[in-house]
Amino acid sequence: MIFTDASIRSLKPKEKRYTIWSDGNPGFGVRVTPRGKISWVYMYYRPEGYRMMTLGSYPAMRLAQARKEYSEAQEAVAYKQDPAAKKVKSNIADRDAMTIKDLAHEYMERWAKPKKKSWKNDDQILKKDVLPRWGRKKAKSIIRRDVIKLLDDIVSRGAPSQANHTQSLLSRMFNFAVERDILDTSPCYRVKKPAPLNRKERSLSQEEIKVFWKGFDDPDNKMGPTIKLALKGILLTGQRPSEVCSMELSELDDKMEWWTLPGSKTKNGRQHRVPINDLMRDVINQAIAARPEGAKDSAYVFSSIRKFGEPVTRDGLSRGFRQNLEYFGLEENPATPHDLRRTFTTEGGRIGIPREHRKRVLNHIDNDVTAVYDLYEYDLEKCEALNKWGEHLKHLRCDDQIS
């Protein structure tokens, strides 16, 4: 029989299973069962006798693909190999191949957690956008088009920045897979970030700072007291939202004049001492007093009211801020908690705090040769900077909103 799609479709089941061979293709045939199932088969000779292997099922495997499988099996026989044994081995390898879920777990445990302070961000991205879509797929089955489609879908839902973060994560994870000999190549090769990288320049003006503080006392603002105080803490200290959220009582000295962040919490891995001015001291005391009954013994200053013993999270801070922008007068020109940190350095420069001193408060340290030998901590200059900043906020009549 000359095999064509039409001739294969015309085959009807019989009382017993039967096989029809292709005209001009030795050993290439189709087998039809009494239930009408059609399979591509190949019969070949080995020293121990004739063997028959199944190439695939029709119509899942079309004629062109069946011819390709047949040709590869013929080639294996020509090289004195057993194509059936080779196919079984390949099927076992496919079955045991690592899934994206497996790869994500190995990446988190062996690379992200040991090497990244922000590993929780990777974990969230994987759980939100990657695993629900690809979790059960084999890692080797993911192609560049899959990556592009995933990133495009994230952009389409209105989250271009999240799409960029996802691209960075996937690139790291698949490069990790190549380095570990899990994959031969990365599907992220030459896949660019899908959204333009915009330099963030948002900071609050003096008038916005005033409205910001008043917004906390708006009766319609349902933001929890701990979230409010943590946001104030970011503006008052100029520290990163994640650092303020995780402030521990053990990091404060007895007189509550210094807050010492260990290197494990800072972005540059260095211990960082932050002076506590009068306004920030009031915020800390209020946060401790506002802790719920079940979290009175918490190690954290800004303790979660939902998960006793744990700190408020950066995501919770961002969500609360985002949902209450109208009460802060920021709905037309939105800001984020991190913009409060930028407000310190921008407004601080306007009121005369030297740039170098602001850099030290922010824990931005140069990596040039001179900086390597400069071990001076700038404690005095940091005190002067944050005390001047506190007095400036008092001048803007923010202090009565805190106490």
GROMACS .gro file of N, CA and C in nm, residues 115-256:
model
  426
  115LYS      N    1   2.262   3.309   4.808
  115LYS     CA    2   2.337   3.420   4.748
  115LYS      C    3   2.260   3.551   4.737
  116LYS      N    4   2.126   3.548   4.754
  116LYS     CA    5   2.048   3.670   4.734
  116LYS      C    6   1.970   3.709   4.860
  117LYS      N    7   1.988   3.832   4.905
  117LYS     CA    8   1.908   3.879   5.018
  117LYS      C    9   1.762   3.894   4.978
  118SER      N   10   1.739   3.919   4.848
  118SER     CA   11   1.603   3.939   4.798
  118SER      C   12   1.544   3.811   4.739
  119TRP      N   13   1.586   3.695   4.790
  119TRP     CA   14   1.539   3.568   4.732
  119TRP      C   15   1.388   3.552   4.742
  120LYS      N   16   1.327   3.616   4.842
  120LYS     CA   17   1.182   3.604   4.856
  120LYS      C   18   1.110   3.666   4.737
  121ASN      N   19   1.169   3.768   4.675
  121ASN     CA   20   1.109   3.826   4.555
  121ASN      C   21   1.106   3.724   4.441
  122ASP      N   22   1.216   3.649   4.426
  122ASP     CA   23   1.220   3.543   4.324
  122ASP      C   24   1.113   3.438   4.353
  123ASP      N   25   1.101   3.402   4.480
  123ASP     CA   26   1.003   3.300   4.519
  123ASP      C   27   0.861   3.345   4.484
  124GLN      N   28   0.831   3.472   4.507
  124GLN     CA   29   0.698   3.524   4.477
  124GLN      C   30   0.670   3.526   4.328
  125ILE      N   31   0.769   3.565   4.249
  125ILE     CA   32   0.752   3.567   4.103
  125ILE      C   33   0.727   3.426   4.050
  126LEU      N   34   0.804   3.330   4.100
  126LEU     CA   35   0.786   3.192   4.056
  126LEU      C   36   0.647   3.141   4.088
  127LYS      N   37   0.600   3.168   4.211
  127LYS     CA   38   0.470   3.118   4.254
  127LYS      C   39   0.354   3.189   4.184
  128LYS      N   40   0.374   3.315   4.148
  128LYS     CA   41   0.264   3.391   4.087
  128LYS      C   42   0.252   3.369   3.937
  129ASP      N   43   0.365   3.374   3.865
  129ASP     CA   44   0.357   3.377   3.719
  129ASP      C   45   0.420   3.257   3.648
  130VAL      N   46   0.518   3.193   3.709
  130VAL     CA   47   0.591   3.089   3.637
  130VAL      C   48   0.536   2.949   3.665
  131LEU      N   49   0.526   2.911   3.792
  131LEU     CA   50   0.483   2.775   3.824
  131LEU      C   51   0.339   2.743   3.785
  132PRO      N   52   0.243   2.836   3.803
  132PRO     CA   53   0.107   2.802   3.759
  132PRO      C   54   0.098   2.773   3.610
  133ARG      N   55   0.188   2.831   3.533
  133ARG     CA   56   0.184   2.817   3.387
  133ARG      C   57   0.273   2.704   3.337
  134TRP      N   58   0.390   2.688   3.397
  134TRP     CA   59   0.488   2.594   3.346
  134TRP      C   60   0.524   2.483   3.444
  135GLY      N   61   0.475   2.486   3.564
  135GLY     CA   62   0.522   2.398   3.671
  135GLY      C   63   0.539   2.253   3.632
  136ARG      N   64   0.444   2.196   3.559
  136ARG     CA   65   0.449   2.054   3.525
  136ARG      C   66   0.525   2.026   3.396
  137LYS      N   67   0.562   2.129   3.324
  137LYS     CA   68   0.633   2.108   3.198
  137LYS      C   69   0.779   2.071   3.224
  138LYS      N   70   0.835   1.994   3.129
  138LYS     CA   71   0.976   1.961   3.138
  138LYS      C   72   1.057   2.087   3.109
  139ALA      N   73   1.162   2.108   3.187
  139ALA     CA   74   1.243   2.229   3.168
  139ALA      C   75   1.299   2.235   3.026
  140LYS      N   76   1.336   2.119   2.971
  140LYS     CA   77   1.395   2.118   2.837
  140LYS      C   78   1.293   2.146   2.726
  141SER      N   79   1.163   2.144   2.762
  141SER     CA   80   1.060   2.169   2.661
  141SER      C   81   1.031   2.318   2.643
  142ILE      N   82   1.079   2.401   2.734
  142ILE     CA   83   1.053   2.544   2.725
  142ILE      C   84   1.141   2.605   2.617
  143ILE      N   85   1.080   2.678   2.525
  143ILE     CA   86   1.155   2.741   2.417
  143ILE      C   87   1.145   2.893   2.430
  144ARG      N   88   1.223   2.963   2.350
  144ARG     CA   89   1.228   3.108   2.360
  144ARG      C   90   1.090   3.171   2.340
  145ARG      N   91   1.011   3.115   2.250
  145ARG     CA   92   0.877   3.169   2.225
  145ARG      C   93   0.790   3.161   2.351
  146ASP      N   94   0.807   3.054   2.431
  146ASP     CA   95   0.731   3.041   2.556
  146ASP      C   96   0.765   3.155   2.651
  147VAL      N   97   0.894   3.187   2.659
  147VAL     CA   98   0.939   3.294   2.749
  147VAL      C   99   0.881   3.428   2.704
  148ILE      N  100   0.890   3.455   2.575
  148ILE     CA  101   0.841   3.582   2.521
  148ILE      C  102   0.691   3.595   2.546
  149LYS      N  103   0.617   3.486   2.524
  149LYS     CA  104   0.471   3.490   2.543
  149LYS      C  105   0.436   3.517   2.691
  150LEU      N  106   0.508   3.455   2.781
  150LEU     CA  107   0.484   3.477   2.924
  150LEU      C  108   0.508   3.623   2.960
  151LEU      N  109   0.619   3.679   2.915
  151LEU     CA  110   0.651   3.818   2.947
  151LEU      C  111   0.550   3.914   2.885
  152ASP      N  112   0.508   3.886   2.762
  152ASP     CA  113   0.408   3.971   2.696
  152ASP      C  114   0.276   3.971   2.772
  153ASP      N  115   0.238   3.856   2.824
  153ASP     CA  116   0.112   3.846   2.899
  153ASP      C  117   0.119   3.927   3.029
  154ILE      N  118   0.236   3.930   3.093
  154ILE     CA  119   0.250   4.008   3.216
  154ILE      C  120   0.242   4.157   3.184
  155VAL      N  121   0.305   4.199   3.073
  155VAL     CA  122   0.296   4.338   3.031
  155VAL      C  123   0.151   4.375   2.999
  156SER      N  124   0.080   4.285   2.933
  156SER     CA  125  -0.059   4.311   2.891
  156SER      C  126  -0.153   4.330   3.009
  157ARG      N  127  -0.121   4.271   3.123
  157ARG     CA  128  -0.209   4.289   3.239
  157ARG      C  129  -0.175   4.417   3.316
  158GLY      N  130  -0.081   4.495   3.260
  158GLY     CA  131  -0.049   4.623   3.320
  158GLY      C  132   0.062   4.620   3.422
  159ALA      N  133   0.155   4.524   3.409
  159ALA     CA  134   0.265   4.512   3.506
  159ALA      C  135   0.399   4.504   3.433
  160PRO      N  136   0.439   4.610   3.361
  160PRO     CA  137   0.564   4.605   3.284
  160PRO      C  138   0.688   4.587   3.372
  161SER      N  139   0.690   4.650   3.487
  161SER     CA  140   0.804   4.636   3.576
  161SER      C  141   0.817   4.491   3.625
  162GLN      N  142   0.702   4.429   3.657
  162GLN     CA  143   0.702   4.288   3.698
  162GLN      C  144   0.753   4.199   3.585
  163ALA      N  145   0.718   4.233   3.462
  163ALA     CA  146   0.766   4.156   3.346
  163ALA      C  147   0.918   4.163   3.337
  164ASN      N  148   0.974   4.281   3.362
  164ASN     CA  149   1.120   4.294   3.358
  164ASN      C  150   1.186   4.211   3.468
  165HIS      N  151   1.127   4.213   3.588
  165HIS     CA  152   1.182   4.133   3.697
  165HIS      C  153   1.174   3.984   3.664
  166THR      N  154   1.064   3.944   3.599
  166THR     CA  155   1.046   3.804   3.562
  166THR      C  156   1.150   3.762   3.458
  167GLN      N  157   1.178   3.851   3.363
  167GLN     CA  158   1.281   3.821   3.263
  167GLN      C  159   1.417   3.800   3.329
  168SER      N  160   1.450   3.885   3.426
  168SER     CA  161   1.578   3.872   3.496
  168SER      C  162   1.585   3.740   3.573
  169LEU      N  163   1.475   3.706   3.641
  169LEU     CA  164   1.471   3.582   3.717
  169LEU      C  165   1.486   3.460   3.625
  170LEU      N  166   1.409   3.456   3.516
  170LEU     CA  167   1.415   3.341   3.426
  170LEU      C  168   1.554   3.327   3.365
  171SER      N  169   1.615   3.437   3.330
  171SER     CA  170   1.749   3.433   3.273
  171SER      C  171   1.847   3.373   3.374
  172ARG      N  172   1.838   3.416   3.500
  172ARG     CA  173   1.927   3.361   3.603
  172ARG      C  174   1.901   3.212   3.624
  173MET      N  175   1.772   3.176   3.631
  173MET     CA  176   1.736   3.038   3.662
  173MET      C  177   1.779   2.943   3.550
  174PHE      N  178   1.757   2.982   3.424
  174PHE     CA  179   1.794   2.893   3.314
  174PHE      C  180   1.947   2.890   3.294
  175ASN      N  181   2.016   3.000   3.324
  175ASN     CA  182   2.163   2.996   3.321
  175ASN      C  183   2.215   2.902   3.429
  176PHE      N  184   2.150   2.904   3.544
  176PHE     CA  185   2.183   2.811   3.652
  176PHE      C  186   2.166   2.668   3.604
  177ALA      N  187   2.058   2.642   3.529
  177ALA     CA  188   2.032   2.507   3.477
  177ALA      C  189   2.141   2.464   3.380
  178VAL      N  190   2.190   2.557   3.299
  178VAL     CA  191   2.298   2.525   3.204
  178VAL      C  192   2.426   2.494   3.281
  179GLU      N  193   2.456   2.578   3.383
  179GLU     CA  194   2.576   2.557   3.463
  179GLU      C  195   2.573   2.424   3.537
  180ARG      N  196   2.455   2.379   3.575
  180ARG     CA  197   2.441   2.253   3.649
  180ARG      C  198   2.424   2.132   3.555
  181ASP      N  199   2.435   2.155   3.424
  181ASP     CA  200   2.422   2.050   3.324
  181ASP      C  201   2.282   1.989   3.324
  182ILE      N  202   2.183   2.070   3.362
  182ILE     CA  203   2.044   2.026   3.353
  182ILE      C  204   1.991   2.051   3.213
  183LEU      N  205   2.035   2.163   3.153
  183LEU     CA  206   1.999   2.198   3.016
  183LEU      C  207   2.125   2.225   2.936
  184ASP      N  208   2.114   2.212   2.805
  184ASP     CA  209   2.227   2.242   2.717
  184ASP      C  210   2.233   2.391   2.686
  185THR      N  211   2.117   2.452   2.668
  185THR     CA  212   2.110   2.594   2.636
  185THR      C  213   1.995   2.659   2.712
  186SER      N  214   1.999   2.791   2.723
  186SER     CA  215   1.894   2.865   2.791
  186SER      C  216   1.793   2.920   2.691
  187PRO      N  217   1.663   2.902   2.715
  187PRO     CA  218   1.561   2.957   2.625
  187PRO      C  219   1.551   3.109   2.636
  188CYS      N  220   1.624   3.168   2.732
  188CYS     CA  221   1.621   3.313   2.749
  188CYS      C  222   1.728   3.384   2.667
  189TYR      N  223   1.807   3.307   2.593
  189TYR     CA  224   1.914   3.367   2.514
  189TYR      C  225   1.858   3.472   2.418
  190ARG      N  226   1.909   3.594   2.432
  190ARG     CA  227   1.872   3.709   2.348
  190ARG      C  228   1.727   3.754   2.367
  191VAL      N  229   1.664   3.712   2.477
  191VAL     CA  230   1.531   3.764   2.511
  191VAL      C  231   1.551   3.889   2.596
  192LYS      N  232   1.510   4.002   2.544
  192LYS     CA  233   1.531   4.128   2.613
  192LYS      C  234   1.418   4.157   2.711
  193LYS      N  235   1.444   4.250   2.801
  193LYS     CA  236   1.339   4.295   2.892
  193LYS      C  237   1.227   4.356   2.809
  194PRO      N  238   1.101   4.320   2.837
  194PRO     CA  239   0.991   4.362   2.751
  194PRO      C  240   0.948   4.507   2.767
  195ALA      N  241   0.986   4.571   2.876
  195ALA     CA  242   0.942   4.708   2.902
  195ALA      C  243   1.062   4.800   2.917
  196PRO      N  244   1.050   4.925   2.876
  196PRO     CA  245   1.163   5.019   2.891
  196PRO      C  246   1.196   5.041   3.037
  197LEU      N  247   1.325   5.058   3.066
  197LEU     CA  248   1.369   5.084   3.202
  197LEU      C  249   1.367   5.234   3.227
  198ASN      N  250   1.273   5.277   3.308
  198ASN     CA  251   1.260   5.419   3.338
  198ASN      C  252   1.332   5.453   3.468
  199ARG      N  253   1.411   5.556   3.464
  199ARG     CA  254   1.479   5.601   3.584
  199ARG      C  255   1.375   5.658   3.680
  200LYS      N  256   1.378   5.613   3.804
  200LYS     CA  257   1.280   5.659   3.901
  200LYS      C  258   1.324   5.791   3.961
  201GLU      N  259   1.241   5.892   3.951
  201GLU     CA  260   1.277   6.025   3.998
  201GLU      C  261   1.171   6.085   4.090
  202ARG      N  262   1.075   6.006   4.132
  202ARG     CA  263   0.965   6.058   4.213
  202ARG      C  264   1.010   6.085   4.355
  203SER      N  265   0.981   6.203   4.404
  203SER     CA  266   0.999   6.237   4.544
  203SER      C  267   0.888   6.334   4.582
  204LEU      N  268   0.858   6.341   4.709
  204LEU     CA  269   0.749   6.428   4.755
  204LEU      C  270   0.798   6.572   4.772
  205SER      N  271   0.714   6.664   4.729
  205SER     CA  272   0.744   6.806   4.750
  205SER      C  273   0.712   6.842   4.895
  206GLN      N  274   0.748   6.964   4.935
  206GLN     CA  275   0.719   7.007   5.072
  206GLN      C  276   0.569   7.004   5.100
  207GLU      N  277   0.490   7.051   5.005
  207GLU     CA  278   0.345   7.051   5.025
  207GLU      C  279   0.291   6.909   5.033
  208GLU      N  280   0.347   6.819   4.951
  208GLU     CA  281   0.303   6.680   4.954
  208GLU      C  282   0.340   6.614   5.087
  209ILE      N  283   0.454   6.651   5.143
  209ILE     CA  284   0.492   6.596   5.274
  209ILE      C  285   0.389   6.634   5.379
  210LYS      N  286   0.346   6.759   5.376
  210LYS     CA  287   0.244   6.805   5.472
  210LYS      C  288   0.115   6.724   5.457
  211VAL      N  289   0.070   6.711   5.332
  211VAL     CA  290  -0.054   6.637   5.307
  211VAL      C  291  -0.037   6.490   5.343
  212PHE      N  292   0.081   6.438   5.317
  212PHE     CA  293   0.112   6.298   5.350
  212PHE      C  294   0.087   6.271   5.497
  213TRP      N  295   0.141   6.355   5.585
  213TRP     CA  296   0.123   6.334   5.729
  213TRP      C  297  -0.023   6.349   5.770
  214LYS      N  298  -0.090   6.448   5.715
  214LYS     CA  299  -0.231   6.469   5.749
  214LYS      C  300  -0.316   6.350   5.705
  215GLY      N  301  -0.275   6.286   5.597
  215GLY     CA  302  -0.352   6.173   5.544
  215GLY      C  303  -0.363   6.057   5.639
  216PHE      N  304  -0.267   6.043   5.730
  216PHE     CA  305  -0.274   5.934   5.826
  216PHE      C  306  -0.391   5.948   5.921
  217ASP      N  307  -0.433   6.072   5.948
  217ASP     CA  308  -0.541   6.096   6.043
  217ASP      C  309  -0.677   6.109   5.976
  218ASP      N  310  -0.683   6.091   5.844
  218ASP     CA  311  -0.811   6.095   5.774
  218ASP      C  312  -0.898   5.981   5.825
  219PRO      N  313  -1.020   6.009   5.873
  219PRO     CA  314  -1.105   5.903   5.930
  219PRO      C  315  -1.140   5.792   5.831
  220ASP      N  316  -1.133   5.821   5.702
  220ASP     CA  317  -1.166   5.719   5.601
  220ASP      C  318  -1.045   5.632   5.565
  221ASN      N  319  -0.927   5.670   5.613
  221ASN     CA  320  -0.806   5.593   5.586
  221ASN      C  321  -0.804   5.473   5.681
  222LYS      N  322  -0.823   5.355   5.626
  222LYS     CA  323  -0.833   5.232   5.707
  222LYS      C  324  -0.699   5.161   5.723
  223MET      N  325  -0.591   5.226   5.684
  223MET     CA  326  -0.460   5.163   5.696
  223MET      C  327  -0.429   5.133   5.842
  224GLY      N  328  -0.374   5.015   5.868
  224GLY     CA  329  -0.341   4.975   6.004
  224GLY      C  330  -0.236   5.067   6.066
  225PRO      N  331  -0.239   5.085   6.198
  225PRO     CA  332  -0.146   5.176   6.265
  225PRO      C  333   0.001   5.140   6.245
  226THR      N  334   0.032   5.010   6.241
  226THR     CA  335   0.172   4.969   6.225
  226THR      C  336   0.224   5.004   6.086
  227ILE      N  337   0.140   4.987   5.985
  227ILE     CA  338   0.178   5.024   5.848
  227ILE      C  339   0.203   5.173   5.840
  228LYS      N  340   0.115   5.253   5.903
  228LYS     CA  341   0.132   5.398   5.902
  228LYS      C  342   0.264   5.438   5.964
  229LEU      N  343   0.294   5.379   6.079
  229LEU     CA  344   0.416   5.415   6.150
  229LEU      C  345   0.541   5.372   6.074
  230ALA      N  346   0.535   5.256   6.008
  230ALA     CA  347   0.649   5.210   5.930
  230ALA      C  348   0.675   5.304   5.812
  231LEU      N  349   0.569   5.354   5.749
  231LEU     CA  350   0.586   5.450   5.640
  231LEU      C  351   0.650   5.579   5.690
  232LYS      N  352   0.608   5.623   5.806
  232LYS     CA  353   0.671   5.741   5.865
  232LYS      C  354   0.819   5.714   5.891
  233GLY      N  355   0.848   5.592   5.936
  233GLY     CA  356   0.986   5.556   5.967
  233GLY      C  357   1.076   5.563   5.845
  234ILE      N  358   1.023   5.527   5.727
  234ILE     CA  359   1.102   5.535   5.604
  234ILE      C  360   1.138   5.679   5.573
  235LEU      N  361   1.039   5.769   5.584
  235LEU     CA  362   1.064   5.911   5.556
  235LEU      C  363   1.160   5.971   5.658
  236LEU      N  364   1.147   5.933   5.784
  236LEU     CA  365   1.229   5.993   5.890
  236LEU      C  366   1.373   5.946   5.888
  237THR      N  367   1.397   5.822   5.845
  237THR     CA  368   1.533   5.768   5.847
  237THR      C  369   1.599   5.761   5.710
  238GLY      N  370   1.519   5.760   5.603
  238GLY     CA  371   1.575   5.746   5.469
  238GLY      C  372   1.621   5.605   5.437
  239GLN      N  373   1.582   5.507   5.519
  239GLN     CA  374   1.626   5.369   5.495
  239GLN      C  375   1.529   5.296   5.403
  240ARG      N  376   1.571   5.182   5.354
  240ARG     CA  377   1.490   5.105   5.260
  240ARG      C  378   1.366   5.050   5.331
  241PRO      N  379   1.253   5.039   5.259
  241PRO     CA  380   1.130   4.986   5.320
  241PRO      C  381   1.150   4.851   5.387
  242SER      N  382   1.224   4.759   5.322
  242SER     CA  383   1.244   4.626   5.380
  242SER      C  384   1.325   4.634   5.509
  243GLU      N  385   1.418   4.729   5.517
  243GLU     CA  386   1.499   4.744   5.638
  243GLU      C  387   1.418   4.799   5.753
  244VAL      N  388   1.331   4.897   5.723
  244VAL     CA  389   1.245   4.954   5.828
  244VAL      C  390   1.146   4.848   5.876
  245CYS      N  391   1.085   4.776   5.784
  245CYS     CA  392   0.987   4.673   5.821
  245CYS      C  393   1.047   4.571   5.918
  246SER      N  394   1.173   4.534   5.896
  246SER     CA  395   1.233   4.427   5.975
  246SER      C  396   1.314   4.479   6.095
  247MET      N  397   1.294   4.605   6.132
  247MET     CA  398   1.366   4.661   6.247
  247MET      C  399   1.338   4.578   6.372
  248GLU      N  400   1.446   4.538   6.442
  248GLU     CA  401   1.432   4.458   6.563
  248GLU      C  402   1.472   4.538   6.686
  249LEU      N  403   1.408   4.507   6.798
  249LEU     CA  404   1.440   4.575   6.923
  249LEU      C  405   1.588   4.557   6.960
  250SER      N  406   1.644   4.442   6.928
  250SER     CA  407   1.783   4.414   6.961
  250SER      C  408   1.880   4.501   6.882
  251GLU      N  409   1.831   4.564   6.775
  251GLU     CA  410   1.917   4.651   6.693
  251GLU      C  411   1.922   4.794   6.746
  252LEU      N  412   1.842   4.824   6.849
  252LEU     CA  413   1.837   4.958   6.908
  252LEU      C  414   1.921   4.959   7.035
  253ASP      N  415   1.997   5.068   7.057
  253ASP     CA  416   2.074   5.076   7.180
  253ASP      C  417   1.982   5.112   7.298
  254ASP      N  418   2.034   5.105   7.420
  254ASP     CA  419   1.952   5.124   7.540
  254ASP      C  420   1.887   5.262   7.544
  255LYS      N  421   1.956   5.365   7.497
  255LYS     CA  422   1.901   5.501   7.502
  255LYS      C  423   1.818   5.533   7.377
  256MET      N  424   1.806   5.436   7.289
  256MET     CA  425   1.734   5.451   7.164
  256MET      C  426   1.785   5.574   7.087
   0.00000   0.00000   0.00000
